[in-house]
Amino acid sequence: MNLCDINQIKLLLARHGFKFSKDLGQNFLCDDQIPAAIAEGAGITPDTCVVEIGPGIGALSAQLCKRAKQVVAVELDRRLPAILNETMAAYDNFTLVEGDVLKTDLPALCKEHFGDALVIACANLPYYITTPAITALLECGCFDRVVVMVQKEAAQRICAGPGDKDYSAFSAQVAYFAQPEMILDVPHDLFIPAPKVDSVVLRLDAHKTPVTAATRKEVFRVIRAAFANRRKTFANGLCMEYGKSLSKAQAEELLTGLGFAPGVRGEALSLADFDAIAVKLKEMNG
Ligand code: SAM
């Protein structure tokens, strides 16, 4: 069947007595170009192993299976395996794992299904888990690339840089792991049911080597200090984060020593700046 044809989707869902769950962020793609464009944009080749999050009824899964070596999909809704059994029957490289991606041991899943092969994560993410899901996919260190469809505003926040109004702690944290790029706009009327907002496909290419000298914990602590209170200067934010171990005078001296104004705001600084500050803080604290 054509998994992108809205009339065929409606018939399939009615036959299975399936009703969409808003709580599970269920907006299924019903367009015959977008699933293929996502799989193409993800750069999937016949050697690629893929982890998909939330296959739904399989619109994207089918396009992934057509291009990839193997696709393992994690789906939380226990009503969907019966439908996927039917819609994905033609693809012997598709494996369904029932569960919550946020509670899944992703390194163990990749190891079990793919050994040491390079893996790409691909998903039309349910909006309600955008931040924790992207964090989990990047933090686990299993994926060469993460390609996810998210709400347009979320994509803009993730891709924002210093000085942009959408720049946030999460933008800097994502930059620690990967290079983000918006690769495809997806209008809201290409889903059933149609959400109120448009989406964007985001491609996150994981850095092959670390881009900071300080550790993740050290850099993320500085990022937290930068964005915890946007009305305060960064020097004040650092004092609040580091407590008694850093006076305001020391914080300002540290910043000026690195060439920043003493009253600089955290949102004006890049990941490289946060790294330089983390390194200096480590030197100061021995
Ligand atoms: N991939 C399908 C498509 O593009 O048409 C469906 C995408 S729909 C936006 C999100 C899917 O994620 C749904 O199938 C939903 O049941 C599933 N889902 C929601 N929360 C999940 C979670 N925590 N772990 C795994 N799957 C989840």
PDB file of C-alpha atoms and ligand atoms in Angstrom:
ATOM      1  CA  MET A   1       0.000   0.000   0.000  1.00  0.00           C
ATOM      2  CA  ASN A   2       0.999   3.654  -0.409  1.00  0.00           C
ATOM      3  CA  LEU A   3       1.850   4.770   3.138  1.00  0.00           C
ATOM      4  CA  CYS A   4       1.748   8.421   2.079  1.00  0.00           C
ATOM      5  CA  ASP A   5      -1.723   8.461   0.564  1.00  0.00           C
ATOM      6  CA  ILE A   6      -4.115  10.053   3.018  1.00  0.00           C
ATOM      7  CA  ASN A   7      -7.128   7.971   1.922  1.00  0.00           C
ATOM      8  CA  GLN A   8      -5.209   4.700   2.208  1.00  0.00           C
ATOM      9  CA  ILE A   9      -3.854   5.771   5.619  1.00  0.00           C
ATOM     10  CA  LYS A  10      -7.383   6.540   6.846  1.00  0.00           C
ATOM     11  CA  LEU A  11      -8.653   3.144   5.649  1.00  0.00           C
ATOM     12  CA  LEU A  12      -5.727   1.316   7.278  1.00  0.00           C
ATOM     13  CA  LEU A  13      -6.170   3.119  10.607  1.00  0.00           C
ATOM     14  CA  ALA A  14      -9.948   2.581  10.579  1.00  0.00           C
ATOM     15  CA  ARG A  15      -9.459  -1.142   9.899  1.00  0.00           C
ATOM     16  CA  HIS A  16      -7.223  -1.349  12.993  1.00  0.00           C
ATOM     17  CA  GLY A  17      -9.526   0.883  15.071  1.00  0.00           C
ATOM     18  CA  PHE A  18      -6.573   3.246  15.608  1.00  0.00           C
ATOM     19  CA  LYS A  19      -7.151   6.743  17.026  1.00  0.00           C
ATOM     20  CA  PHE A  20      -4.290   9.270  17.133  1.00  0.00           C
ATOM     21  CA  SER A  21      -2.779  10.015  20.544  1.00  0.00           C
ATOM     22  CA  LYS A  22      -1.997  13.683  21.116  1.00  0.00           C
ATOM     23  CA  ASP A  23      -0.010  12.719  24.220  1.00  0.00           C
ATOM     24  CA  LEU A  24       2.361  10.646  22.084  1.00  0.00           C
ATOM     25  CA  GLY A  25       2.879  13.474  19.577  1.00  0.00           C
ATOM     26  CA  GLN A  26       1.310  11.462  16.757  1.00  0.00           C
ATOM     27  CA  ASN A  27       1.320  13.458  13.529  1.00  0.00           C
ATOM     28  CA  PHE A  28       1.978  11.033  10.699  1.00  0.00           C
ATOM     29  CA  LEU A  29       3.473  12.141   7.387  1.00  0.00           C
ATOM     30  CA  CYS A  30       1.025  11.879   4.496  1.00  0.00           C
ATOM     31  CA  ASP A  31       3.067  13.194   1.592  1.00  0.00           C
ATOM     32  CA  ASP A  32       4.861  11.106  -0.997  1.00  0.00           C
ATOM     33  CA  GLN A  33       7.939  13.361  -1.356  1.00  0.00           C
ATOM     34  CA  ILE A  34       8.964  14.202   2.227  1.00  0.00           C
ATOM     35  CA  PRO A  35       9.792  10.729   3.655  1.00  0.00           C
ATOM     36  CA  ALA A  36      12.047  10.037   0.646  1.00  0.00           C
ATOM     37  CA  ALA A  37      13.609  13.515   0.942  1.00  0.00           C
ATOM     38  CA  ILE A  38      14.409  12.914   4.643  1.00  0.00           C
ATOM     39  CA  ALA A  39      16.053   9.569   3.875  1.00  0.00           C
ATOM     40  CA  GLU A  40      18.037  11.182   1.025  1.00  0.00           C
ATOM     41  CA  GLY A  41      19.015  14.154   3.209  1.00  0.00           C
ATOM     42  CA  ALA A  42      20.246  11.739   5.870  1.00  0.00           C
ATOM     43  CA  GLY A  43      22.788  10.464   3.337  1.00  0.00           C
ATOM     44  CA  ILE A  44      21.801   6.838   3.786  1.00  0.00           C
ATOM     45  CA  THR A  45      23.620   4.320   1.587  1.00  0.00           C
ATOM     46  CA  PRO A  46      23.306   0.511   1.238  1.00  0.00           C
ATOM     47  CA  ASP A  47      25.981   0.165   3.971  1.00  0.00           C
ATOM     48  CA  THR A  48      24.198   2.351   6.505  1.00  0.00           C
ATOM     49  CA  CYS A  49      22.614   1.047   9.699  1.00  0.00           C
ATOM     50  CA  VAL A  50      19.760   3.199  10.990  1.00  0.00           C
ATOM     51  CA  VAL A  51      17.977   3.641  14.297  1.00  0.00           C
ATOM     52  CA  GLU A  52      14.555   5.223  13.782  1.00  0.00           C
ATOM     53  CA  ILE A  53      12.552   6.736  16.633  1.00  0.00           C
ATOM     54  CA  GLY A  54       8.759   6.496  16.437  1.00  0.00           C
ATOM     55  CA  PRO A  55       8.030   4.747  13.116  1.00  0.00           C
ATOM     56  CA  GLY A  56       4.267   5.366  13.382  1.00  0.00           C
ATOM     57  CA  ILE A  57       2.727   3.390  10.520  1.00  0.00           C
ATOM     58  CA  GLY A  58       6.041   3.303   8.648  1.00  0.00           C
ATOM     59  CA  ALA A  59       5.994   6.159   6.085  1.00  0.00           C
ATOM     60  CA  LEU A  60       9.597   7.141   6.820  1.00  0.00           C
ATOM     61  CA  SER A  61      10.634   3.598   7.837  1.00  0.00           C
ATOM     62  CA  ALA A  62       9.838   2.277   4.348  1.00  0.00           C
ATOM     63  CA  GLN A  63      12.025   4.920   2.696  1.00  0.00           C
ATOM     64  CA  LEU A  64      14.841   4.188   5.155  1.00  0.00           C
ATOM     65  CA  CYS A  65      14.563   0.436   4.503  1.00  0.00           C
ATOM     66  CA  LYS A  66      14.721   1.017   0.727  1.00  0.00           C
ATOM     67  CA  ARG A  67      18.119   2.718   1.122  1.00  0.00           C
ATOM     68  CA  ALA A  68      19.762   1.281   4.258  1.00  0.00           C
ATOM     69  CA  LYS A  69      21.381  -2.017   5.171  1.00  0.00           C
ATOM     70  CA  GLN A  70      19.289  -2.398   8.305  1.00  0.00           C
ATOM     71  CA  VAL A  71      16.722  -0.306  10.196  1.00  0.00           C
ATOM     72  CA  VAL A  72      15.854  -0.777  13.872  1.00  0.00           C
ATOM     73  CA  ALA A  73      12.858   1.296  14.960  1.00  0.00           C
ATOM     74  CA  VAL A  74      11.881   2.092  18.573  1.00  0.00           C
ATOM     75  CA  GLU A  75       8.148   2.694  19.046  1.00  0.00           C
ATOM     76  CA  LEU A  76       6.333   3.417  22.327  1.00  0.00           C
ATOM     77  CA  ASP A  77       2.713   2.965  21.200  1.00  0.00           C
ATOM     78  CA  ARG A  78       1.754  -0.675  21.738  1.00  0.00           C
ATOM     79  CA  ARG A  79      -1.071  -0.422  19.187  1.00  0.00           C
ATOM     80  CA  LEU A  80       1.352   0.212  16.313  1.00  0.00           C
ATOM     81  CA  PRO A  81       3.266  -3.103  16.028  1.00  0.00           C
ATOM     82  CA  ALA A  82       0.154  -4.810  14.601  1.00  0.00           C
ATOM     83  CA  ILE A  83      -0.089  -2.141  11.900  1.00  0.00           C
ATOM     84  CA  LEU A  84       3.669  -2.134  11.212  1.00  0.00           C
ATOM     85  CA  ASN A  85       3.590  -5.936  10.833  1.00  0.00           C
ATOM     86  CA  GLU A  86       1.340  -5.319   7.872  1.00  0.00           C
ATOM     87  CA  THR A  87       2.857  -2.153   6.375  1.00  0.00           C
ATOM     88  CA  MET A  88       6.506  -3.209   6.723  1.00  0.00           C
ATOM     89  CA  ALA A  89       6.010  -6.870   5.729  1.00  0.00           C
ATOM     90  CA  ALA A  90       7.906  -6.346   2.458  1.00  0.00           C
ATOM     91  CA  TYR A  91      11.096  -5.181   4.204  1.00  0.00           C
ATOM     92  CA  ASP A  92      13.220  -7.935   5.744  1.00  0.00           C
ATOM     93  CA  ASN A  93      15.787  -5.347   6.941  1.00  0.00           C
ATOM     94  CA  PHE A  94      13.256  -3.774   9.353  1.00  0.00           C
ATOM     95  CA  THR A  95      13.221  -4.658  13.076  1.00  0.00           C
ATOM     96  CA  LEU A  96      10.759  -3.170  15.536  1.00  0.00           C
ATOM     97  CA  VAL A  97      11.719  -2.659  19.171  1.00  0.00           C
ATOM     98  CA  GLU A  98       8.848  -1.760  21.488  1.00  0.00           C
ATOM     99  CA  GLY A  99       9.740   0.832  24.111  1.00  0.00           C
ATOM    100  CA  ASP A 100      10.379   4.408  25.102  1.00  0.00           C
ATOM    101  CA  VAL A 101      13.447   5.879  23.408  1.00  0.00           C
ATOM    102  CA  LEU A 102      14.159   7.934  26.527  1.00  0.00           C
ATOM    103  CA  LYS A 103      14.438   4.724  28.591  1.00  0.00           C
ATOM    104  CA  THR A 104      16.320   2.752  25.943  1.00  0.00           C
ATOM    105  CA  ASP A 105      19.981   1.880  26.380  1.00  0.00           C
ATOM    106  CA  LEU A 106      20.992   3.147  22.931  1.00  0.00           C
ATOM    107  CA  PRO A 107      24.626   1.931  23.016  1.00  0.00           C
ATOM    108  CA  ALA A 108      23.388  -1.573  23.955  1.00  0.00           C
ATOM    109  CA  LEU A 109      20.728  -1.481  21.220  1.00  0.00           C
ATOM    110  CA  CYS A 110      23.285  -0.448  18.576  1.00  0.00           C
ATOM    111  CA  LYS A 111      25.792  -3.032  19.760  1.00  0.00           C
ATOM    112  CA  GLU A 112      23.179  -5.812  19.734  1.00  0.00           C
ATOM    113  CA  HIS A 113      21.857  -5.042  16.241  1.00  0.00           C
ATOM    114  CA  PHE A 114      24.790  -3.475  14.419  1.00  0.00           C
ATOM    115  CA  GLY A 115      27.990  -4.520  16.223  1.00  0.00           C
ATOM    116  CA  ASP A 116      30.601  -1.818  15.672  1.00  0.00           C
ATOM    117  CA  ALA A 117      29.127  -0.440  12.417  1.00  0.00           C
ATOM    118  CA  LEU A 118      28.545   3.288  11.974  1.00  0.00           C
ATOM    119  CA  VAL A 119      24.943   4.196  12.644  1.00  0.00           C
ATOM    120  CA  ILE A 120      22.634   7.090  11.699  1.00  0.00           C
ATOM    121  CA  ALA A 121      19.642   8.062  13.832  1.00  0.00           C
ATOM    122  CA  CYS A 122      16.635   9.285  11.873  1.00  0.00           C
ATOM    123  CA  ALA A 123      13.183  10.344  13.042  1.00  0.00           C
ATOM    124  CA  ASN A 124      10.116  12.443  12.689  1.00  0.00           C
ATOM    125  CA  LEU A 125      10.286  13.177  16.411  1.00  0.00           C
ATOM    126  CA  PRO A 126       7.223  13.574  18.587  1.00  0.00           C
ATOM    127  CA  TYR A 127       7.413  17.264  19.564  1.00  0.00           C
ATOM    128  CA  TYR A 128       6.958  16.633  23.290  1.00  0.00           C
ATOM    129  CA  ILE A 129      10.376  14.926  23.585  1.00  0.00           C
ATOM    130  CA  THR A 130      12.393  17.112  21.182  1.00  0.00           C
ATOM    131  CA  THR A 131      15.026  18.288  23.678  1.00  0.00           C
ATOM    132  CA  PRO A 132      15.485  15.080  25.725  1.00  0.00           C
ATOM    133  CA  ALA A 133      15.446  12.893  22.608  1.00  0.00           C
ATOM    134  CA  ILE A 134      18.072  14.977  20.762  1.00  0.00           C
ATOM    135  CA  THR A 135      20.140  15.094  23.956  1.00  0.00           C
ATOM    136  CA  ALA A 136      19.942  11.303  24.334  1.00  0.00           C
ATOM    137  CA  LEU A 137      20.807  10.709  20.661  1.00  0.00           C
ATOM    138  CA  LEU A 138      23.843  13.008  20.819  1.00  0.00           C
ATOM    139  CA  GLU A 139      25.076  12.114  24.312  1.00  0.00           C
ATOM    140  CA  CYS A 140      25.097   8.351  23.764  1.00  0.00           C
ATOM    141  CA  GLY A 141      27.918   8.731  21.235  1.00  0.00           C
ATOM    142  CA  CYS A 142      26.575   5.943  18.973  1.00  0.00           C
ATOM    143  CA  PHE A 143      25.564   8.017  15.988  1.00  0.00           C
ATOM    144  CA  ASP A 144      27.651   9.520  13.211  1.00  0.00           C
ATOM    145  CA  ARG A 145      24.707  11.639  12.259  1.00  0.00           C
ATOM    146  CA  VAL A 146      21.310  12.455  13.727  1.00  0.00           C
ATOM    147  CA  VAL A 147      18.606  13.553  11.278  1.00  0.00           C
ATOM    148  CA  VAL A 148      15.375  14.625  12.942  1.00  0.00           C
ATOM    149  CA  MET A 149      12.246  16.487  11.995  1.00  0.00           C
ATOM    150  CA  VAL A 150      11.316  18.959  14.716  1.00  0.00           C
ATOM    151  CA  GLN A 151       9.121  22.012  15.155  1.00  0.00           C
ATOM    152  CA  LYS A 152      10.550  24.901  13.083  1.00  0.00           C
ATOM    153  CA  GLU A 153      11.090  27.106  16.164  1.00  0.00           C
ATOM    154  CA  ALA A 154      13.033  24.315  17.900  1.00  0.00           C
ATOM    155  CA  ALA A 155      15.278  23.929  14.845  1.00  0.00           C
ATOM    156  CA  GLN A 156      15.926  27.677  14.769  1.00  0.00           C
ATOM    157  CA  ARG A 157      16.861  27.611  18.481  1.00  0.00           C
ATOM    158  CA  ILE A 158      19.258  24.725  17.949  1.00  0.00           C
ATOM    159  CA  CYS A 159      20.976  26.348  14.943  1.00  0.00           C
ATOM    160  CA  ALA A 160      21.229  29.812  16.544  1.00  0.00           C
ATOM    161  CA  GLY A 161      24.645  31.258  17.373  1.00  0.00           C
ATOM    162  CA  PRO A 162      26.042  34.034  19.592  1.00  0.00           C
ATOM    163  CA  GLY A 163      24.018  37.241  19.338  1.00  0.00           C
ATOM    164  CA  ASP A 164      20.969  35.571  17.719  1.00  0.00           C
ATOM    165  CA  LYS A 165      17.737  36.076  19.646  1.00  0.00           C
ATOM    166  CA  ASP A 166      17.102  32.307  19.727  1.00  0.00           C
ATOM    167  CA  TYR A 167      20.581  31.414  21.043  1.00  0.00           C
ATOM    168  CA  SER A 168      20.256  29.306  24.196  1.00  0.00           C
ATOM    169  CA  ALA A 169      22.133  26.891  26.424  1.00  0.00           C
ATOM    170  CA  PHE A 170      20.771  24.067  24.266  1.00  0.00           C
ATOM    171  CA  SER A 171      22.241  25.642  21.064  1.00  0.00           C
ATOM    172  CA  ALA A 172      25.693  25.669  22.691  1.00  0.00           C
ATOM    173  CA  GLN A 173      25.256  22.136  24.090  1.00  0.00           C
ATOM    174  CA  VAL A 174      24.266  20.780  20.664  1.00  0.00           C
ATOM    175  CA  ALA A 175      27.287  22.590  19.106  1.00  0.00           C
ATOM    176  CA  TYR A 176      29.475  20.662  21.575  1.00  0.00           C
ATOM    177  CA  PHE A 177      28.390  17.387  19.974  1.00  0.00           C
ATOM    178  CA  ALA A 178      27.599  18.218  16.367  1.00  0.00           C
ATOM    179  CA  GLN A 179      27.364  20.660  13.486  1.00  0.00           C
ATOM    180  CA  PRO A 180      23.659  21.459  12.978  1.00  0.00           C
ATOM    181  CA  GLU A 181      22.052  22.302   9.642  1.00  0.00           C
ATOM    182  CA  MET A 182      18.420  22.827   8.615  1.00  0.00           C
ATOM    183  CA  ILE A 183      17.997  20.780   5.437  1.00  0.00           C
ATOM    184  CA  LEU A 184      14.268  20.753   4.662  1.00  0.00           C
ATOM    185  CA  ASP A 185      11.143  22.792   5.436  1.00  0.00           C
ATOM    186  CA  VAL A 186       8.013  20.718   5.989  1.00  0.00           C
ATOM    187  CA  PRO A 187       4.675  22.595   5.998  1.00  0.00           C
ATOM    188  CA  HIS A 188       2.158  21.584   8.673  1.00  0.00           C
ATOM    189  CA  ASP A 189      -0.481  20.428   6.178  1.00  0.00           C
ATOM    190  CA  LEU A 190       1.624  17.413   5.120  1.00  0.00           C
ATOM    191  CA  PHE A 191       0.707  15.526   8.323  1.00  0.00           C
ATOM    192  CA  ILE A 192      -2.360  13.716   9.572  1.00  0.00           C
ATOM    193  CA  PRO A 193      -3.623  15.141  11.867  1.00  0.00           C
ATOM    194  CA  ALA A 194      -2.066  18.497  10.857  1.00  0.00           C
ATOM    195  CA  PRO A 195      -0.262  20.226  13.742  1.00  0.00           C
ATOM    196  CA  LYS A 196      -0.603  24.000  14.109  1.00  0.00           C
ATOM    197  CA  VAL A 197       3.092  24.608  13.428  1.00  0.00           C
ATOM    198  CA  ASP A 198       5.489  23.947  10.554  1.00  0.00           C
ATOM    199  CA  SER A 199       8.457  21.594  10.871  1.00  0.00           C
ATOM    200  CA  VAL A 200      12.059  21.489   9.734  1.00  0.00           C
ATOM    201  CA  VAL A 201      14.383  18.554   9.160  1.00  0.00           C
ATOM    202  CA  LEU A 202      17.590  19.082  11.076  1.00  0.00           C
ATOM    203  CA  ARG A 203      20.816  17.300  10.232  1.00  0.00           C
ATOM    204  CA  LEU A 204      23.347  17.034  13.066  1.00  0.00           C
ATOM    205  CA  ASP A 205      26.737  15.725  11.930  1.00  0.00           C
ATOM    206  CA  ALA A 206      28.603  14.488  15.004  1.00  0.00           C
ATOM    207  CA  HIS A 207      32.095  15.937  15.453  1.00  0.00           C
ATOM    208  CA  LYS A 208      34.681  13.274  14.689  1.00  0.00           C
ATOM    209  CA  THR A 209      37.105  14.660  17.266  1.00  0.00           C
ATOM    210  CA  PRO A 210      36.391  16.752  20.391  1.00  0.00           C
ATOM    211  CA  VAL A 211      35.983  20.474  19.683  1.00  0.00           C
ATOM    212  CA  THR A 212      36.800  21.581  23.236  1.00  0.00           C
ATOM    213  CA  ALA A 213      39.909  21.274  25.397  1.00  0.00           C
ATOM    214  CA  ALA A 214      37.889  21.168  28.639  1.00  0.00           C
ATOM    215  CA  THR A 215      35.668  18.199  29.462  1.00  0.00           C
ATOM    216  CA  ARG A 216      31.952  18.134  28.682  1.00  0.00           C
ATOM    217  CA  LYS A 217      31.123  18.564  32.374  1.00  0.00           C
ATOM    218  CA  GLU A 218      33.382  21.609  32.666  1.00  0.00           C
ATOM    219  CA  VAL A 219      32.109  23.266  29.478  1.00  0.00           C
ATOM    220  CA  PHE A 220      28.443  22.563  30.286  1.00  0.00           C
ATOM    221  CA  ARG A 221      28.889  24.145  33.718  1.00  0.00           C
ATOM    222  CA  VAL A 222      30.145  27.360  32.084  1.00  0.00           C
ATOM    223  CA  ILE A 223      27.255  27.237  29.578  1.00  0.00           C
ATOM    224  CA  ARG A 224      24.810  26.866  32.488  1.00  0.00           C
ATOM    225  CA  ALA A 225      26.354  29.940  34.136  1.00  0.00           C
ATOM    226  CA  ALA A 226      25.996  31.900  30.888  1.00  0.00           C
ATOM    227  CA  PHE A 227      22.298  31.256  30.362  1.00  0.00           C
ATOM    228  CA  ALA A 228      20.889  30.681  33.868  1.00  0.00           C
ATOM    229  CA  ASN A 229      19.942  34.319  34.268  1.00  0.00           C
ATOM    230  CA  ARG A 230      19.887  36.364  31.088  1.00  0.00           C
ATOM    231  CA  ARG A 231      19.347  39.635  32.956  1.00  0.00           C
ATOM    232  CA  LYS A 232      22.681  39.307  34.745  1.00  0.00           C
ATOM    233  CA  THR A 233      26.133  39.801  33.274  1.00  0.00           C
ATOM    234  CA  PHE A 234      28.123  36.661  32.588  1.00  0.00           C
ATOM    235  CA  ALA A 235      30.541  37.574  35.426  1.00  0.00           C
ATOM    236  CA  ASN A 236      27.584  37.522  37.838  1.00  0.00           C
ATOM    237  CA  GLY A 237      26.339  34.249  36.362  1.00  0.00           C
ATOM    238  CA  LEU A 238      29.791  32.694  36.876  1.00  0.00           C
ATOM    239  CA  CYS A 239      29.871  33.869  40.524  1.00  0.00           C
ATOM    240  CA  MET A 240      26.452  32.329  41.148  1.00  0.00           C
ATOM    241  CA  GLU A 241      27.461  29.031  39.543  1.00  0.00           C
ATOM    242  CA  TYR A 242      30.895  28.755  41.198  1.00  0.00           C
ATOM    243  CA  GLY A 243      29.895  30.190  44.609  1.00  0.00           C
ATOM    244  CA  LYS A 244      32.648  30.977  47.066  1.00  0.00           C
ATOM    245  CA  SER A 245      35.403  29.689  44.779  1.00  0.00           C
ATOM    246  CA  LEU A 246      35.024  32.686  42.414  1.00  0.00           C
ATOM    247  CA  SER A 247      34.624  36.344  43.449  1.00  0.00           C
ATOM    248  CA  LYS A 248      33.120  38.961  41.125  1.00  0.00           C
ATOM    249  CA  ALA A 249      36.568  40.606  40.762  1.00  0.00           C
ATOM    250  CA  GLN A 250      38.120  37.248  39.829  1.00  0.00           C
ATOM    251  CA  ALA A 251      35.347  36.525  37.319  1.00  0.00           C
ATOM    252  CA  GLU A 252      35.787  39.929  35.661  1.00  0.00           C
ATOM    253  CA  GLU A 253      39.558  39.542  35.617  1.00  0.00           C
ATOM    254  CA  LEU A 254      39.218  36.112  34.033  1.00  0.00           C
ATOM    255  CA  LEU A 255      36.963  37.546  31.317  1.00  0.00           C
ATOM    256  CA  THR A 256      39.125  40.593  30.575  1.00  0.00           C
ATOM    257  CA  GLY A 257      42.211  38.349  30.559  1.00  0.00           C
ATOM    258  CA  LEU A 258      40.609  36.452  27.679  1.00  0.00           C
ATOM    259  CA  GLY A 259      39.768  39.669  25.823  1.00  0.00           C
ATOM    260  CA  PHE A 260      36.080  39.972  26.787  1.00  0.00           C
ATOM    261  CA  ALA A 261      34.462  43.084  28.293  1.00  0.00           C
ATOM    262  CA  PRO A 262      33.911  42.648  32.064  1.00  0.00           C
ATOM    263  CA  GLY A 263      30.161  43.193  31.570  1.00  0.00           C
ATOM    264  CA  VAL A 264      29.845  40.775  28.629  1.00  0.00           C
ATOM    265  CA  ARG A 265      26.578  38.781  28.420  1.00  0.00           C
ATOM    266  CA  GLY A 266      26.707  35.017  28.171  1.00  0.00           C
ATOM    267  CA  GLU A 267      24.567  34.982  25.034  1.00  0.00           C
ATOM    268  CA  ALA A 268      27.280  36.917  23.139  1.00  0.00           C
ATOM    269  CA  LEU A 269      29.782  34.056  23.517  1.00  0.00           C
ATOM    270  CA  SER A 270      30.456  30.981  21.410  1.00  0.00           C
ATOM    271  CA  LEU A 271      31.197  27.395  22.408  1.00  0.00           C
ATOM    272  CA  ALA A 272      34.921  28.115  21.806  1.00  0.00           C
ATOM    273  CA  ASP A 273      34.652  31.059  24.243  1.00  0.00           C
ATOM    274  CA  PHE A 274      32.925  28.869  26.874  1.00  0.00           C
ATOM    275  CA  ASP A 275      35.696  26.321  26.411  1.00  0.00           C
ATOM    276  CA  ALA A 276      38.452  28.934  26.895  1.00  0.00           C
ATOM    277  CA  ILE A 277      36.712  30.103  30.095  1.00  0.00           C
ATOM    278  CA  ALA A 278      36.345  26.521  31.363  1.00  0.00           C
ATOM    279  CA  VAL A 279      40.067  25.924  30.775  1.00  0.00           C
ATOM    280  CA  LYS A 280      40.986  29.124  32.669  1.00  0.00           C
ATOM    281  CA  LEU A 281      38.694  28.186  35.561  1.00  0.00           C
ATOM    282  CA  LYS A 282      40.385  24.806  35.807  1.00  0.00           C
ATOM    283  CA  GLU A 283      43.828  26.459  35.875  1.00  0.00           C
ATOM    284  CA  MET A 284      42.672  28.842  38.638  1.00  0.00           C
ATOM    285  CA  ASN A 285      41.306  26.013  40.766  1.00  0.00           C
ATOM    286  CA  GLY A 286      44.399  23.878  40.216  1.00  0.00           C
TER     287      GLY A 286
HETATM  288  N1  SAM B   1       7.542   8.293  11.758  1.00  0.00           N
HETATM  289  C1  SAM B   1       6.118   8.467  11.600  1.00  0.00           C
HETATM  290  C2  SAM B   1       5.848   9.451  10.483  1.00  0.00           C
HETATM  291  O1  SAM B   1       6.766  10.216  10.148  1.00  0.00           O
HETATM  292  O2  SAM B   1       4.751   9.458   9.958  1.00  0.00           O
HETATM  293  C3  SAM B   1       5.441   8.907  12.896  1.00  0.00           C
HETATM  294  C4  SAM B   1       6.001  10.178  13.520  1.00  0.00           C
HETATM  295  S1  SAM B   1       5.036  10.764  14.890  1.00  0.00           S
HETATM  296  C5  SAM B   1       5.454  12.497  14.830  1.00  0.00           C
HETATM  297  C6  SAM B   1       5.946  10.279  16.333  1.00  0.00           C
HETATM  298  C7  SAM B   1       5.987   8.782  16.616  1.00  0.00           C
HETATM  299  O3  SAM B   1       6.773   8.590  17.805  1.00  0.00           O
HETATM  300  C8  SAM B   1       4.656   8.142  16.918  1.00  0.00           C
HETATM  301  O4  SAM B   1       4.590   6.900  16.267  1.00  0.00           O
HETATM  302  C9  SAM B   1       4.641   7.938  18.438  1.00  0.00           C
HETATM  303  O5  SAM B   1       3.827   6.867  18.861  1.00  0.00           O
HETATM  304  C10 SAM B   1       6.119   7.683  18.695  1.00  0.00           C
HETATM  305  N2  SAM B   1       6.578   8.005  20.059  1.00  0.00           N
HETATM  306  C11 SAM B   1       6.099   8.940  20.913  1.00  0.00           C
HETATM  307  N3  SAM B   1       6.827   8.990  22.030  1.00  0.00           N
HETATM  308  C12 SAM B   1       7.817   8.052  21.902  1.00  0.00           C
HETATM  309  C13 SAM B   1       8.879   7.622  22.737  1.00  0.00           C
HETATM  310  N4  SAM B   1       9.094   8.189  23.937  1.00  0.00           N
HETATM  311  N5  SAM B   1       9.684   6.622  22.308  1.00  0.00           N
HETATM  312  C14 SAM B   1       9.482   6.055  21.081  1.00  0.00           C
HETATM  313  N6  SAM B   1       8.481   6.426  20.244  1.00  0.00           N
HETATM  314  C15 SAM B   1       7.664   7.417  20.635  1.00  0.00           C
END
